[in-house]
């Protein structure tokens, strides 16, 4: 019997990396400027996550749109740490002592936290411990670094203070590709940094690699993958290259629709090659980006997309904080002049007792966020957990979206029998297309109206 099938329109696989929802470009100045004490009243405080943001780098990579600046003249790092200390004091006072305050995980990100000197990293740890009360030696502590700043003295401080995970952005072991990504580095320097990290004895090493670089082939991609595997990292992140506005690569301009389509095809091809290569070498896929060595030590810390978690305390001018009702931070920018102005404003701030910029998260947004943070993980979403939290099922709340995903072959149908909403391998491959389709109309409108700066 002949069956008539409806053609499913092709979808661009690389729309946006959903690492947090709502995105910062949906945040706006909070007219009520709520007091932190009021925001955290009634919130659970027994398993908080702590994130300290250091917005400094030695160089800015061509693909980078993170909130960071190059260099720190005139003792700027000292002034920044002073402000971080003031903010931590204000936040800890706002949390109060009516209920025990416990941190279950901590992370230092950026920027490049190891841009700080060894003595400054010691002070950063003191702020986390003495001001916030986080016991860094008894909880998972993740720290980001770069090849040029992963020095022995800095790593020794981090290892001594309890770091359990070091993440290094290598991007490519092929020097020509690193230059094409405006990430000039020598492979020998990268290898030396990895050697120092292993010598420091931190239990988990993560290596970041990027695919989709101009001139990159499956052979050269395999070169980087094998070079990374030579260090037997406990984790590997494979990131597709994006060219975003106001970045070094973004200023080079676009090449037209045909070139974009070819680039999409290149990135998908390289993603699949990288995924299959890592799976064949004993790694498990945690998300589209994250792969974990099957025999790697586990921590009690959160997995990929951890910045989605409720109960997040973010310190620093690029950090986000999450309560169950409000996500808040400071102003966001990419252009260097704007970033410098925001950092200068932060270092001059004396009163950190109120939330300044953010977005309230209502019932619908909370459902979207929970679905996003769960379904983008390879293990999927437990429907009973969703129903227990919201009183409904994902099929009740998102019938049109899930129908589209099913029609495209992005859902793992057999997983439904086990009570899971889980992506198929093709669904995981298209995570950066699927995620944005779950954004609410309000968030889409706010992101579209955001003025780039």
XYZ file of C-alpha atoms in Angstrom, residues 70-362:
293
model
C 42.221 42.027 27.271
C 44.673 42.835 30.005
C 44.210 44.589 33.343
C 46.215 47.830 33.610
C 46.748 49.967 36.724
C 46.149 47.246 39.296
C 42.688 46.568 37.878
C 42.735 42.975 39.132
C 43.281 44.247 42.679
C 40.341 46.640 42.396
C 38.241 43.883 40.858
C 38.986 41.461 43.697
C 38.207 44.235 46.200
C 34.793 44.665 44.557
C 34.286 40.888 44.468
C 35.005 40.824 48.196
C 32.421 43.567 48.819
C 29.856 41.782 46.693
C 30.456 38.445 48.446
C 30.017 40.107 51.824
C 26.714 41.674 50.738
C 25.401 38.437 49.231
C 26.290 36.366 52.275
C 24.554 38.902 54.526
C 21.481 38.706 52.285
C 21.386 34.918 52.614
C 21.215 35.320 56.386
C 21.633 32.683 59.049
C 18.026 31.681 59.705
C 18.729 28.436 57.841
C 22.050 26.678 57.203
C 23.774 27.843 54.018
C 25.651 25.105 52.162
C 27.377 25.121 48.790
C 27.358 21.848 46.861
C 29.557 22.934 43.934
C 31.817 25.803 42.929
C 33.392 27.072 39.725
C 35.742 29.844 38.626
C 35.119 30.986 35.060
C 35.673 33.899 32.765
C 37.414 35.189 30.868
C 40.361 33.290 32.183
C 40.505 32.871 35.975
C 44.183 31.907 35.759
C 44.902 35.344 34.310
C 45.180 36.129 38.027
C 48.528 35.554 39.706
C 49.002 32.684 42.136
C 48.604 35.089 45.079
C 45.442 36.533 43.549
C 44.013 33.045 43.027
C 44.642 32.389 46.709
C 42.671 35.520 47.506
C 39.879 34.412 45.156
C 39.612 31.137 47.066
C 39.585 33.056 50.346
C 36.621 35.109 49.106
C 34.743 31.914 48.283
C 35.564 30.313 51.610
C 35.830 33.104 54.174
C 33.179 35.432 52.793
C 30.697 32.949 51.304
C 31.372 29.954 53.527
C 32.038 27.485 50.712
C 34.260 24.564 51.702
C 36.243 24.257 48.472
C 38.102 21.148 49.597
C 34.925 19.157 50.151
C 32.867 20.083 47.063
C 33.575 19.828 43.336
C 35.546 22.893 42.199
C 35.989 23.513 38.464
C 38.411 26.122 37.101
C 38.936 27.314 33.526
C 42.423 28.010 32.203
C 44.360 28.644 28.999
C 47.670 27.283 27.694
C 49.565 30.517 28.425
C 48.225 30.976 31.966
C 48.332 27.368 33.205
C 51.593 27.942 35.059
C 52.923 25.618 37.725
C 52.519 28.119 40.582
C 48.907 28.915 39.685
C 47.997 25.243 39.289
C 49.648 24.433 42.616
C 47.430 26.963 44.374
C 44.306 25.553 42.749
C 45.247 21.947 43.551
C 46.020 22.869 47.159
C 42.719 24.729 47.542
C 40.680 21.754 46.354
C 40.213 22.055 42.595
C 38.753 18.814 41.244
C 38.514 19.830 37.581
C 40.653 21.954 35.271
C 39.186 22.891 31.883
C 41.581 24.143 29.237
C 40.560 25.742 25.978
C 42.845 24.267 23.336
C 40.407 24.535 20.381
C 42.880 22.993 17.911
C 46.258 21.275 18.074
C 46.847 22.313 14.445
C 48.628 25.652 14.487
C 47.228 26.837 11.151
C 43.686 26.238 12.434
C 44.424 28.078 15.656
C 45.566 31.055 13.616
C 42.448 30.868 11.436
C 40.314 31.051 14.600
C 42.385 34.064 15.731
C 43.790 31.940 18.528
C 47.553 32.098 17.854
C 49.383 29.429 19.825
C 52.126 26.850 19.396
C 51.330 23.186 19.907
C 54.459 22.780 22.034
C 53.128 25.401 24.461
C 49.760 23.638 24.617
C 51.413 20.292 25.324
C 53.583 21.869 28.032
C 50.503 23.326 29.711
C 48.742 19.951 29.636
C 51.832 18.358 31.155
C 51.759 20.885 34.015
C 48.058 20.245 34.624
C 48.636 16.511 34.867
C 51.613 17.113 37.203
C 49.385 19.205 39.482
C 47.309 16.108 40.219
C 43.849 17.609 39.711
C 41.530 14.593 39.231
C 39.608 15.739 36.153
C 41.092 17.293 33.026
C 38.738 18.693 30.406
C 39.953 19.730 26.954
C 37.848 22.007 24.730
C 38.105 21.539 20.955
C 36.350 23.441 18.144
C 35.170 22.135 14.776
C 34.164 24.144 11.740
C 37.314 26.278 11.513
C 38.169 27.613 8.075
C 40.315 25.038 6.261
C 39.633 22.267 8.782
C 39.216 18.778 7.280
C 38.232 15.437 8.726
C 41.918 14.503 8.723
C 43.030 17.622 10.573
C 40.086 17.267 12.982
C 41.206 13.713 13.672
C 44.706 15.083 14.361
C 43.343 17.306 17.131
C 41.115 14.579 18.538
C 43.978 12.087 18.689
C 46.313 14.672 20.209
C 43.757 15.322 22.929
C 43.130 11.603 23.480
C 46.847 11.166 24.029
C 46.382 12.926 27.376
C 43.477 10.621 28.329
C 41.339 13.543 29.512
C 38.465 12.604 31.756
C 36.261 14.956 29.727
C 36.254 16.407 26.238
C 34.006 19.176 24.928
C 33.503 19.472 21.179
C 32.197 22.925 20.243
C 30.935 24.023 16.833
C 32.481 27.288 15.728
C 30.114 30.248 15.678
C 30.814 33.630 14.123
C 29.004 36.156 16.275
C 28.537 39.923 15.930
C 31.212 42.209 17.371
C 33.782 39.390 17.599
C 37.039 39.279 15.660
C 35.685 36.758 13.160
C 32.329 38.534 13.044
C 33.965 41.708 11.774
C 35.245 39.801 8.747
C 31.702 39.664 7.357
C 29.401 36.953 6.015
C 29.912 34.986 2.790
C 26.301 34.435 1.695
C 23.691 31.699 1.983
C 25.528 29.121 -0.112
C 28.644 29.442 2.016
C 26.541 29.216 5.184
C 24.906 26.004 3.957
C 28.309 24.511 3.128
C 29.586 25.506 6.565
C 26.591 23.841 8.211
C 27.341 20.667 6.275
C 31.018 20.833 7.266
C 30.222 21.274 10.952
C 27.683 18.447 10.993
C 30.113 16.140 9.231
C 32.916 16.975 11.647
C 30.610 16.673 14.665
C 29.573 13.161 13.640
C 33.166 12.169 12.962
C 34.267 13.501 16.351
C 31.375 11.888 18.202
C 31.969 8.495 16.632
C 35.711 8.721 17.248
C 35.265 9.445 20.947
C 32.618 6.770 21.396
C 35.001 4.278 19.792
C 37.699 5.306 22.280
C 35.692 4.618 25.411
C 33.913 7.924 25.964
C 30.237 8.366 26.831
C 28.175 11.155 25.323
C 26.631 13.401 27.981
C 25.287 16.075 25.635
C 25.894 17.327 22.128
C 29.117 18.926 23.400
C 30.222 16.931 26.404
C 31.925 13.533 26.381
C 33.155 11.737 29.493
C 35.649 8.889 29.665
C 33.728 5.826 30.806
C 36.188 5.028 33.606
C 36.649 8.639 34.745
C 36.187 9.480 38.425
C 32.794 10.968 39.194
C 32.107 13.931 41.400
C 28.884 15.021 43.031
C 28.852 18.155 40.926
C 26.384 18.965 38.154
C 26.949 17.914 34.570
C 26.750 19.992 31.401
C 24.401 23.013 31.392
C 24.938 23.372 35.134
C 24.333 27.117 34.868
C 20.646 26.306 34.437
C 20.366 25.169 38.048
C 18.189 26.989 40.567
C 20.090 28.184 43.617
C 23.049 29.670 41.763
C 25.075 32.437 43.398
C 27.139 34.323 40.829
C 29.837 36.770 41.940
C 31.562 39.144 39.536
C 30.285 41.516 36.881
C 29.722 38.797 34.268
C 28.145 36.211 36.586
C 24.486 35.231 36.747
C 22.511 34.343 39.860
C 19.346 32.230 39.838
C 16.489 32.113 42.281
C 13.305 30.237 41.463
C 11.645 33.481 40.343
C 14.391 35.783 39.077
C 17.590 35.449 37.075
C 19.838 38.447 37.581
C 23.291 39.728 36.747
C 24.935 42.973 35.620
C 24.865 44.607 32.214
C 26.199 42.568 29.280
C 28.379 43.620 26.357
C 30.809 42.186 23.817
C 32.432 45.304 22.318
C 35.643 46.051 24.194
C 34.908 49.670 25.095
C 31.531 48.707 26.577
C 33.051 45.793 28.506
C 35.708 48.042 30.002
C 33.064 50.561 31.105
C 30.982 47.869 32.823
C 34.031 46.465 34.638
C 35.046 49.970 35.752
C 31.531 50.553 37.051
C 31.609 47.262 38.928
C 34.929 48.014 40.621
C 33.575 51.397 41.781
C 30.381 49.908 43.263
C 30.049 49.988 47.035
C 26.467 48.754 47.487
C 25.770 45.249 46.151
C 22.593 44.678 48.150
C 20.159 44.844 45.192
C 19.643 43.087 41.861
C 20.138 45.510 38.976
C 19.604 43.632 35.691
C 17.652 40.443 35.082
C 14.474 38.700 34.034
C 11.637 37.240 36.072
C 10.851 33.583 35.363
C 7.135 32.778 35.473
